[in-house]
């Protein structure tokens, strides 16, 4: 059973910022190379799911990760409140359309889990219904893994209520951050603990669900260090190789 | 256990063509009305899946059914061999994109089951893999039912090998039908029994799958009579009512 209160949002004693940054840049270089292999071989795909409360650092994480990814083979989808067309379908309809094709890396900034979180906190759906939605997500994710060799990484950016407050205040006070402020941030801050409960509800749904990585995210450099490391490790495990030319072709002579 | 050899492709003794046609036209009128209610209330949706061997009459069925449906609320999707973009995703990716929105009726001419049938007959996928695909389809269909109130009707147009031969020959000989002939028809005819086996494999997969209706389809008028009746019955069961105006509004006075 995962209880978020048992997970520190800032356990950065073990490593210095400078060292973490050095490792992160090396890992990012490795990611650049591996993602090119993934794209060249067109056999597997990678889906990175980022979740976290408001101001947890999802946008920042995307920005930092993208620096290491070739846009020719990598896209990011930020999920907002569903449109009326999306609402006229099941909640996985819009998600399924956006899963990565073979060779591609897709980052979900928010995801299918919003359709659990929001009704959980609002109390707008029965628990039973939320359980059946989580069953559907579990089946859907495992189906992508089995049917299309999609590797799925799910990160929860774990920040403290105090850190969230600080960031929301920055959004209100810093003219360069004003544009990120939304009055709903204040409500989300008030409901901080309800959201934590909703996440625990998700994490503890079923042992057959694909696992989450809970990322201590009060310090941005530490968050980026951990996520970069996890993405690199995942790509290494995918055993990616460049496709080989058919050797029977020989070396064709090209005109000079 | 369903064995297709036990199902007649032409059990038309019980009804005369003229009487069947009369009933069909009445049913079609009823469908017109019910489909308008479905569209107006925007709460449920209807997915009609048509499968059958080559020349079983799928196109003809669509044409006959559409006569009773309002195109403002009804679409038909004919599935061909997957494109390279579709092949770079799981086999349900293109299907999920095309499921009906609330209020809509969608007809699938061929469907997700082609991704079982073709590899089954070609022997290109292990039985185990085909079973897991059928599990995925079962979960997917039940999910649409539960999550989006989609009613799913699955019809198998059951014709004899003799009738298929006759129809393919017509395609070859009748200048107005030539355009429907494809050399692959001949191969499909040779593999008639392999396809029957593949369908039995699908029908007998799991008792939790949504049921199929096996439609004797050697006689076109009988096929249309049965399908129209089944669609009407299904729409009647959906308990569709027009949305009501909020009575507190009173009758607004409109300027003359």
Coordinates of N, CA, C and O in Angstrom, one line a residue, chain B residues 100-241:
Chain B
X100 N -19.0 5.2 -32.5 CA -20.0 6.3 -32.6 C -20.0 7.2 -31.3 O -19.9 6.7 -30.2
X101 N -20.2 8.5 -31.5 CA -20.4 9.4 -30.4 C -21.8 9.3 -29.9 O -22.6 8.7 -30.6
X102 N -22.0 9.8 -28.7 CA -23.4 9.7 -28.2 C -24.4 10.3 -29.1 O -24.2 11.4 -29.7
X103 N -25.5 9.6 -29.4 CA -26.5 10.1 -30.3 C -26.3 9.5 -31.7 O -27.3 9.5 -32.5
X104 N -25.2 9.0 -32.0 CA -24.9 8.5 -33.4 C -25.1 7.0 -33.6 O -24.9 6.2 -32.7
X105 N -25.3 6.7 -34.9 CA -25.3 5.3 -35.3 C -24.2 5.1 -36.2 O -24.0 5.9 -37.2
X106 N -23.4 4.1 -36.0 CA -22.2 3.8 -36.9 C -22.4 2.4 -37.4 O -22.7 1.5 -36.6
X107 N -22.2 2.2 -38.7 CA -22.1 0.9 -39.3 C -20.7 0.5 -39.7 O -20.1 1.3 -40.4
X108 N -20.2 -0.6 -39.2 CA -18.9 -1.1 -39.6 C -19.1 -2.1 -40.7 O -19.6 -3.2 -40.4
X109 N -18.6 -1.9 -41.9 CA -18.6 -2.8 -42.9 C -17.2 -3.5 -42.9 O -16.2 -2.9 -43.3
X110 N -17.2 -4.7 -42.3 CA -15.9 -5.3 -41.8 C -15.6 -4.6 -40.5 O -16.1 -3.5 -40.2
X111 N -14.6 -5.1 -39.7 CA -14.4 -4.5 -38.4 C -13.1 -5.0 -37.8 O -12.2 -5.6 -38.5
X112 N -13.0 -4.8 -36.5 CA -11.8 -5.3 -35.7 C -11.6 -6.9 -35.9 O -10.6 -7.4 -35.6
X113 N -12.7 -7.6 -36.3 CA -12.6 -9.0 -36.4 C -11.7 -9.4 -37.6 O -11.3 -10.6 -37.7
X114 N -11.5 -8.5 -38.6 CA -10.6 -8.8 -39.7 C -9.2 -9.1 -39.2 O -8.5 -9.9 -39.8
X115 N -8.8 -8.5 -38.0 CA -7.5 -8.7 -37.5 C -7.4 -10.1 -36.7 O -6.3 -10.4 -36.2
X116 N -8.5 -10.8 -36.7 CA -8.5 -12.2 -36.3 C -8.5 -13.1 -37.5 O -7.7 -14.0 -37.7
X117 N -9.5 -12.8 -38.4 CA -9.8 -13.6 -39.5 C -8.6 -13.8 -40.4 O -8.2 -14.9 -40.8
X118 N -8.0 -12.7 -40.8 CA -6.9 -12.8 -41.8 C -5.7 -13.5 -41.3 O -5.2 -14.5 -41.9
X119 N -5.2 -13.2 -40.1 CA -4.1 -14.0 -39.6 C -4.4 -15.4 -39.3 O -3.6 -16.3 -39.4
X120 N -5.7 -15.7 -38.9 CA -6.1 -17.1 -38.7 C -6.0 -17.9 -40.0 O -5.4 -19.0 -40.0
X121 N -6.5 -17.3 -41.1 CA -6.5 -18.1 -42.3 C -5.1 -18.2 -42.9 O -4.7 -19.2 -43.4
X122 N -4.3 -17.1 -42.8 CA -3.0 -17.1 -43.3 C -2.0 -17.9 -42.4 O -0.9 -18.2 -42.8
X123 N -2.4 -18.1 -41.2 CA -1.6 -18.8 -40.2 C -0.4 -17.9 -39.8 O 0.7 -18.4 -39.4
X124 N -0.6 -16.6 -39.8 CA 0.5 -15.7 -39.6 C 0.7 -15.3 -38.1 O 1.7 -14.6 -37.8
X125 N -0.3 -15.7 -37.3 CA -0.1 -15.4 -35.8 C -0.4 -16.7 -35.1 O -1.3 -17.5 -35.4
X126 N 0.3 -16.8 -33.9 CA 0.0 -18.0 -33.1 C -1.5 -17.9 -32.5 O -2.0 -16.8 -32.3
X127 N -2.0 -19.1 -32.3 CA -3.4 -19.1 -31.7 C -3.5 -18.3 -30.4 O -4.4 -17.7 -30.1
X128 N -2.4 -18.4 -29.6 CA -2.4 -17.8 -28.3 C -2.5 -16.2 -28.5 O -3.3 -15.6 -27.8
X129 N -1.8 -15.7 -29.5 CA -1.9 -14.3 -29.8 C -3.3 -13.9 -30.3 O -3.9 -12.9 -29.9
X130 N -3.9 -14.8 -31.1 CA -5.3 -14.5 -31.5 C -6.3 -14.6 -30.4 O -7.2 -13.8 -30.3
X131 N -6.0 -15.5 -29.4 CA -6.9 -15.5 -28.2 C -6.7 -14.2 -27.4 O -7.7 -13.6 -26.9
X132 N -5.5 -13.7 -27.3 CA -5.3 -12.4 -26.5 C -5.9 -11.3 -27.3 O -6.5 -10.3 -26.7
X133 N -5.9 -11.3 -28.6 CA -6.6 -10.3 -29.4 C -8.1 -10.3 -29.1 O -8.8 -9.3 -29.0
X134 N -8.6 -11.5 -29.1 CA -10.1 -11.7 -28.9 C -10.4 -11.2 -27.4 O -11.5 -10.6 -27.2
X135 N -9.6 -11.5 -26.5 CA -9.8 -11.0 -25.1 C -9.8 -9.4 -25.2 O -10.7 -8.8 -24.5
X136 N -8.9 -8.8 -25.9 CA -8.9 -7.4 -26.0 C -10.1 -6.8 -26.6 O -10.7 -5.8 -26.2
X137 N -10.6 -7.5 -27.7 CA -11.9 -7.1 -28.3 C -13.0 -7.2 -27.4 O -13.9 -6.3 -27.3
X138 N -13.1 -8.3 -26.6 CA -14.2 -8.5 -25.7 C -14.2 -7.4 -24.6 O -15.2 -6.7 -24.3
X139 N -13.0 -7.1 -24.1 CA -12.9 -6.0 -23.1 C -13.3 -4.6 -23.7 O -14.0 -3.9 -23.1
X140 N -12.8 -4.4 -24.9 CA -13.0 -3.1 -25.6 C -14.5 -3.0 -25.9 O -15.1 -1.9 -25.6
X141 N -15.2 -4.0 -26.4 CA -16.6 -3.9 -26.6 C -17.4 -3.7 -25.4 O -18.3 -2.8 -25.3
X142 N -17.1 -4.4 -24.3 CA -17.8 -4.3 -23.1 C -17.6 -2.9 -22.5 O -18.5 -2.3 -21.8
X143 N -16.4 -2.4 -22.7 CA -16.0 -1.0 -22.2 C -16.9 0.0 -22.9 O -17.4 0.9 -22.2
X144 N -17.1 -0.1 -24.2 CA -17.9 0.8 -24.9 C -19.4 0.8 -24.4 O -20.0 1.8 -24.3
X145 N -19.8 -0.4 -24.1 CA -21.2 -0.6 -23.6 C -21.3 0.1 -22.3 O -22.2 0.9 -22.1
X146 N -20.4 -0.1 -21.4 CA -20.5 0.4 -20.0 C -20.2 1.9 -19.9 O -20.8 2.6 -19.2
X147 N -19.1 2.3 -20.6 CA -18.6 3.6 -20.4 C -19.3 4.6 -21.3 O -19.4 5.8 -20.9
X148 N -19.9 4.2 -22.4 CA -20.5 5.2 -23.3 C -21.9 4.9 -23.7 O -22.4 5.5 -24.7
X149 N -22.5 3.9 -23.1 CA -23.8 3.4 -23.4 C -24.0 3.1 -24.9 O -25.0 3.5 -25.5
X150 N -23.0 2.5 -25.5 CA -23.0 2.1 -26.9 C -23.6 0.7 -27.0 O -23.2 -0.2 -26.3
X151 N -24.7 0.6 -27.8 CA -25.3 -0.7 -28.0 C -24.6 -1.3 -29.2 O -24.3 -0.6 -30.2
X152 N -24.1 -2.5 -29.1 CA -23.4 -3.1 -30.2 C -24.1 -4.3 -30.8 O -24.5 -5.3 -30.1
X153 N -24.4 -4.3 -32.1 CA -25.1 -5.4 -32.8 C -24.1 -6.0 -33.7 O -23.5 -5.3 -34.6
X154 N -23.9 -7.3 -33.7 CA -22.9 -7.9 -34.6 C -23.6 -9.0 -35.4 O -24.2 -9.9 -34.9
X155 N -23.6 -8.8 -36.7 CA -24.2 -9.7 -37.6 C -23.2 -10.4 -38.5 O -22.3 -9.8 -39.1
X156 N -23.4 -11.7 -38.6 CA -22.6 -12.5 -39.5 C -23.5 -12.9 -40.7 O -24.5 -13.6 -40.5
X157 N -23.1 -12.5 -41.8 CA -23.9 -12.8 -43.0 C -23.5 -14.2 -43.5 O -22.4 -14.4 -44.0
X158 N -24.4 -15.2 -43.3 CA -24.0 -16.6 -43.6 C -24.5 -17.0 -44.9 O -25.7 -17.2 -45.2
X159 N -23.6 -17.2 -45.9 CA -23.9 -17.8 -47.2 C -23.2 -19.1 -47.5 O -22.2 -19.4 -46.8
X160 N -23.8 -19.8 -48.4 CA -23.2 -21.1 -48.8 C -22.0 -20.9 -49.8 O -22.0 -19.8 -50.4
X161 N -21.2 -21.9 -49.9 CA -20.1 -21.8 -50.8 C -20.6 -21.7 -52.3 O -20.1 -20.9 -53.1
X162 N -21.7 -22.4 -52.5 CA -22.4 -22.4 -53.8 C -22.9 -21.0 -54.2 O -22.7 -20.5 -55.3
X163 N -23.5 -20.3 -53.2 CA -24.0 -19.0 -53.4 C -22.9 -18.0 -53.6 O -22.9 -17.1 -54.5
X164 N -21.8 -18.2 -52.9 CA -20.6 -17.3 -53.1 C -20.1 -17.4 -54.5 O -19.8 -16.4 -55.2
X165 N -20.0 -18.7 -55.0 CA -19.5 -18.9 -56.3 C -20.4 -18.2 -57.3 O -19.9 -17.5 -58.2
X166 N -21.7 -18.3 -57.2 CA -22.6 -17.7 -58.1 C -22.4 -16.1 -58.1 O -22.3 -15.5 -59.2
X167 N -22.2 -15.6 -57.0 CA -22.1 -14.1 -56.9 C -20.7 -13.6 -57.5 O -20.7 -12.6 -58.1
X168 N -19.7 -14.4 -57.2 CA -18.4 -14.0 -57.8 C -18.5 -14.1 -59.3 O -17.9 -13.2 -60.0
X169 N -19.1 -15.1 -59.8 CA -19.3 -15.3 -61.3 C -20.0 -14.1 -61.9 O -19.7 -13.6 -62.9
X170 N -21.1 -13.7 -61.2 CA -21.8 -12.5 -61.6 C -20.9 -11.3 -61.7 O -21.0 -10.5 -62.7
X171 N -20.1 -11.1 -60.7 CA -19.2 -10.0 -60.7 C -18.2 -10.0 -61.9 O -17.9 -9.0 -62.5
X172 N -17.9 -11.2 -62.3 CA -17.0 -11.4 -63.5 C -17.7 -11.2 -64.8 O -17.1 -10.7 -65.8
X173 N -19.0 -11.5 -64.8 CA -19.7 -11.6 -66.1 C -20.6 -10.4 -66.3 O -20.8 -10.0 -67.5
X174 N -21.1 -9.8 -65.3 CA -22.0 -8.6 -65.5 C -21.3 -7.3 -65.5 O -20.6 -7.0 -64.5
X175 N -21.3 -6.6 -66.6 CA -20.5 -5.4 -66.8 C -20.8 -4.3 -65.7 O -20.0 -3.5 -65.3
X176 N -22.1 -4.4 -65.1 CA -22.4 -3.4 -64.1 C -21.9 -3.9 -62.7 O -22.0 -3.1 -61.7
X177 N -21.4 -5.1 -62.6 CA -20.8 -5.6 -61.4 C -19.3 -5.8 -61.4 O -18.7 -6.1 -60.4
X178 N -18.7 -5.7 -62.6 CA -17.3 -5.9 -62.8 C -16.5 -5.2 -61.8 O -15.5 -5.7 -61.2
X179 N -16.9 -3.9 -61.5 CA -16.1 -3.1 -60.6 C -15.9 -3.7 -59.2 O -15.0 -3.3 -58.5
X180 N -16.9 -4.5 -58.8 CA -16.8 -5.1 -57.5 C -15.8 -6.4 -57.5 O -15.4 -6.8 -56.4
X181 N -15.5 -6.9 -58.7 CA -14.6 -8.1 -58.7 C -13.2 -7.7 -58.4 O -12.6 -6.7 -58.8
X182 N -12.6 -8.6 -57.6 CA -11.2 -8.4 -57.2 C -10.6 -9.8 -57.3 O -11.2 -10.8 -56.8
X183 N -9.4 -10.0 -57.9 CA -8.8 -11.3 -58.0 C -8.8 -12.0 -56.7 O -8.8 -13.3 -56.6
X184 N -8.7 -11.3 -55.6 CA -8.6 -11.9 -54.3 C -9.9 -12.6 -53.9 O -9.9 -13.5 -53.1
X185 N -11.0 -12.3 -54.6 CA -12.2 -13.0 -54.4 C -12.1 -14.5 -54.7 O -12.7 -15.4 -54.0
X186 N -11.3 -14.8 -55.7 CA -11.1 -16.2 -56.1 C -10.4 -17.0 -55.1 O -10.7 -18.1 -54.7
X187 N -9.4 -16.3 -54.5 CA -8.6 -17.0 -53.4 C -9.5 -17.2 -52.2 O -9.5 -18.2 -51.5
X188 N -10.3 -16.1 -51.9 CA -11.2 -16.2 -50.8 C -12.2 -17.4 -50.9 O -12.5 -18.1 -50.0
X189 N -12.6 -17.6 -52.2 CA -13.6 -18.7 -52.5 C -12.9 -20.0 -52.2 O -13.5 -20.9 -51.6
X190 N -11.6 -20.1 -52.7 CA -10.9 -21.4 -52.4 C -10.8 -21.7 -50.9 O -10.8 -22.8 -50.5
X191 N -10.6 -20.6 -50.2 CA -10.4 -20.8 -48.7 C -11.7 -20.6 -47.9 O -11.7 -20.3 -46.7
X192 N -12.8 -20.9 -48.6 CA -14.1 -20.7 -48.0 C -14.2 -21.4 -46.6 O -14.6 -20.8 -45.6
X193 N -13.7 -22.7 -46.6 CA -13.9 -23.4 -45.3 C -13.0 -23.0 -44.2 O -13.3 -23.0 -43.1
X194 N -11.8 -22.5 -44.6 CA -10.8 -21.9 -43.6 C -11.5 -20.7 -43.0 O -11.4 -20.5 -41.8
X195 N -12.2 -19.9 -43.8 CA -12.8 -18.7 -43.2 C -14.0 -19.1 -42.3 O -14.2 -18.5 -41.3
X196 N -14.7 -20.2 -42.7 CA -15.8 -20.7 -41.8 C -15.2 -21.1 -40.4 O -15.7 -20.8 -39.4
X197 N -14.0 -21.8 -40.5 CA -13.4 -22.2 -39.3 C -12.9 -20.9 -38.4 O -13.1 -20.9 -37.2
X198 N -12.4 -19.9 -39.1 CA -12.0 -18.7 -38.4 C -13.2 -18.1 -37.7 O -13.1 -17.6 -36.6
X199 N -14.3 -18.0 -38.4 CA -15.5 -17.4 -37.8 C -16.0 -18.3 -36.6 O -16.3 -17.7 -35.5
X200 N -15.9 -19.6 -36.7 CA -16.3 -20.4 -35.6 C -15.4 -20.1 -34.4 O -15.8 -20.1 -33.2
X201 N -14.1 -20.0 -34.7 CA -13.1 -19.7 -33.6 C -13.5 -18.4 -32.9 O -13.4 -18.3 -31.7
X202 N -13.9 -17.4 -33.6 CA -14.4 -16.1 -33.0 C -15.6 -16.3 -32.2 O -15.7 -15.9 -31.1
X203 N -16.6 -17.0 -32.8 CA -17.9 -17.1 -32.2 C -17.8 -17.9 -30.8 O -18.6 -17.6 -29.9
X204 N -16.9 -18.8 -30.8 CA -16.8 -19.7 -29.6 C -15.7 -19.3 -28.6 O -15.4 -20.0 -27.7
X205 N -15.2 -18.0 -28.8 CA -14.1 -17.6 -28.0 C -14.4 -17.6 -26.5 O -13.7 -18.1 -25.6
X206 N -15.5 -16.8 -26.1 CA -15.8 -16.7 -24.7 C -17.2 -16.4 -24.5 O -17.9 -15.6 -25.3
X207 N -17.8 -16.9 -23.5 CA -19.2 -16.7 -23.2 C -19.5 -15.3 -22.8 O -20.6 -14.8 -22.7
X208 N -18.4 -14.6 -22.4 CA -18.6 -13.2 -21.9 C -18.5 -12.2 -23.1 O -18.6 -11.0 -22.9
X209 N -18.3 -12.7 -24.3 CA -18.2 -11.8 -25.5 C -19.7 -11.4 -25.8 O -20.6 -12.1 -25.6
X210 N -19.8 -10.2 -26.4 CA -21.2 -9.8 -26.9 C -21.6 -10.8 -28.0 O -20.8 -11.1 -28.8
X211 N -22.8 -11.2 -28.0 CA -23.2 -12.3 -28.9 C -23.3 -11.9 -30.4 O -23.5 -10.7 -30.7
X212 N -23.2 -12.8 -31.3 CA -23.3 -12.6 -32.7 C -24.7 -13.0 -33.1 O -25.3 -14.0 -32.6
X213 N -25.3 -12.4 -34.2 CA -26.4 -13.0 -34.8 C -26.0 -13.5 -36.1 O -25.5 -12.8 -37.0
X214 N -26.3 -14.8 -36.3 CA -26.0 -15.5 -37.6 C -27.2 -15.4 -38.5 O -28.2 -15.9 -38.2
X215 N -27.0 -14.6 -39.6 CA -28.1 -14.3 -40.5 C -28.0 -15.1 -41.8 O -27.0 -15.0 -42.5
X216 N -29.0 -16.0 -42.0 CA -29.0 -16.8 -43.2 C -29.1 -15.8 -44.4 O -30.0 -15.0 -44.4
X217 N -28.1 -15.8 -45.3 CA -28.0 -14.7 -46.3 C -28.0 -15.1 -47.7 O -27.6 -14.3 -48.6
X218 N -28.3 -16.3 -48.0 CA -28.3 -16.7 -49.4 C -29.4 -15.9 -50.2 O -29.2 -15.6 -51.3
X219 N -30.5 -15.7 -49.5 CA -31.6 -14.8 -50.2 C -31.5 -13.4 -49.6 O -31.6 -13.2 -48.4
X220 N -31.3 -12.5 -50.5 CA -31.0 -11.1 -50.0 C -32.3 -10.5 -49.3 O -32.1 -9.8 -48.3
X221 N -33.4 -10.8 -49.8 CA -34.6 -10.2 -49.2 C -34.8 -10.8 -47.7 O -35.3 -10.1 -46.8
X222 N -34.4 -12.0 -47.5 CA -34.6 -12.6 -46.2 C -33.6 -12.0 -45.2 O -33.9 -11.7 -44.1
X223 N -32.4 -11.9 -45.7 CA -31.3 -11.3 -44.9 C -31.7 -9.9 -44.5 O -31.6 -9.5 -43.3
X224 N -32.2 -9.1 -45.5 CA -32.6 -7.7 -45.1 C -33.8 -7.7 -44.1 O -33.8 -6.8 -43.2
X225 N -34.7 -8.6 -44.3 CA -35.8 -8.7 -43.4 C -35.4 -9.0 -42.0 O -35.8 -8.3 -41.0
X226 N -34.4 -9.9 -41.8 CA -34.0 -10.3 -40.5 C -33.2 -9.2 -39.8 O -33.3 -8.9 -38.7
X227 N -32.3 -8.5 -40.6 CA -31.4 -7.5 -40.0 C -32.2 -6.3 -39.6 O -32.1 -5.7 -38.6
X228 N -33.2 -5.9 -40.5 CA -34.0 -4.8 -40.2 C -34.8 -5.0 -38.9 O -34.9 -4.2 -38.0
X229 N -35.3 -6.2 -38.8 CA -36.1 -6.6 -37.6 C -35.2 -6.5 -36.3 O -35.6 -6.0 -35.3
X230 N -34.0 -7.0 -36.5 CA -33.1 -7.0 -35.3 C -32.7 -5.6 -34.9 O -32.6 -5.3 -33.7
X231 N -32.5 -4.7 -35.9 CA -32.1 -3.3 -35.5 C -33.3 -2.6 -34.9 O -33.1 -1.9 -33.9
X232 N -34.4 -2.8 -35.4 CA -35.6 -2.2 -34.9 C -35.8 -2.7 -33.4 O -36.0 -1.9 -32.5
X233 N -35.7 -4.0 -33.2 CA -35.9 -4.5 -31.8 C -34.9 -3.9 -30.9 O -35.2 -3.5 -29.7
X234 N -33.6 -3.8 -31.3 CA -32.6 -3.2 -30.5 C -32.9 -1.8 -30.1 O -32.8 -1.4 -29.0
X235 N -33.3 -1.0 -31.1 CA -33.6 0.4 -30.9 C -34.8 0.6 -29.9 O -34.8 1.4 -29.0
X236 N -35.8 -0.3 -30.0 CA -36.9 -0.3 -29.1 C -36.5 -0.5 -27.7 O -37.0 0.1 -26.8
X237 N -35.6 -1.5 -27.5 CA -35.1 -1.8 -26.2 C -34.3 -0.7 -25.5 O -34.1 -0.7 -24.3
X238 N -33.8 0.2 -26.4 CA -32.9 1.2 -25.8 C -33.7 2.3 -25.1 O -33.1 3.2 -24.4
X239 N -35.0 2.2 -25.1 CA -35.8 3.1 -24.3 C -35.5 4.6 -24.6 O -35.0 5.3 -23.7
X240 N -35.7 5.0 -25.8 CA -35.2 6.4 -26.2 C -36.4 7.4 -26.1 O -37.5 7.1 -26.6
X241 N -36.1 8.5 -25.5 CA -37.2 9.5 -25.4 C -36.6 10.8 -25.8 O -35.4 11.1 -25.6

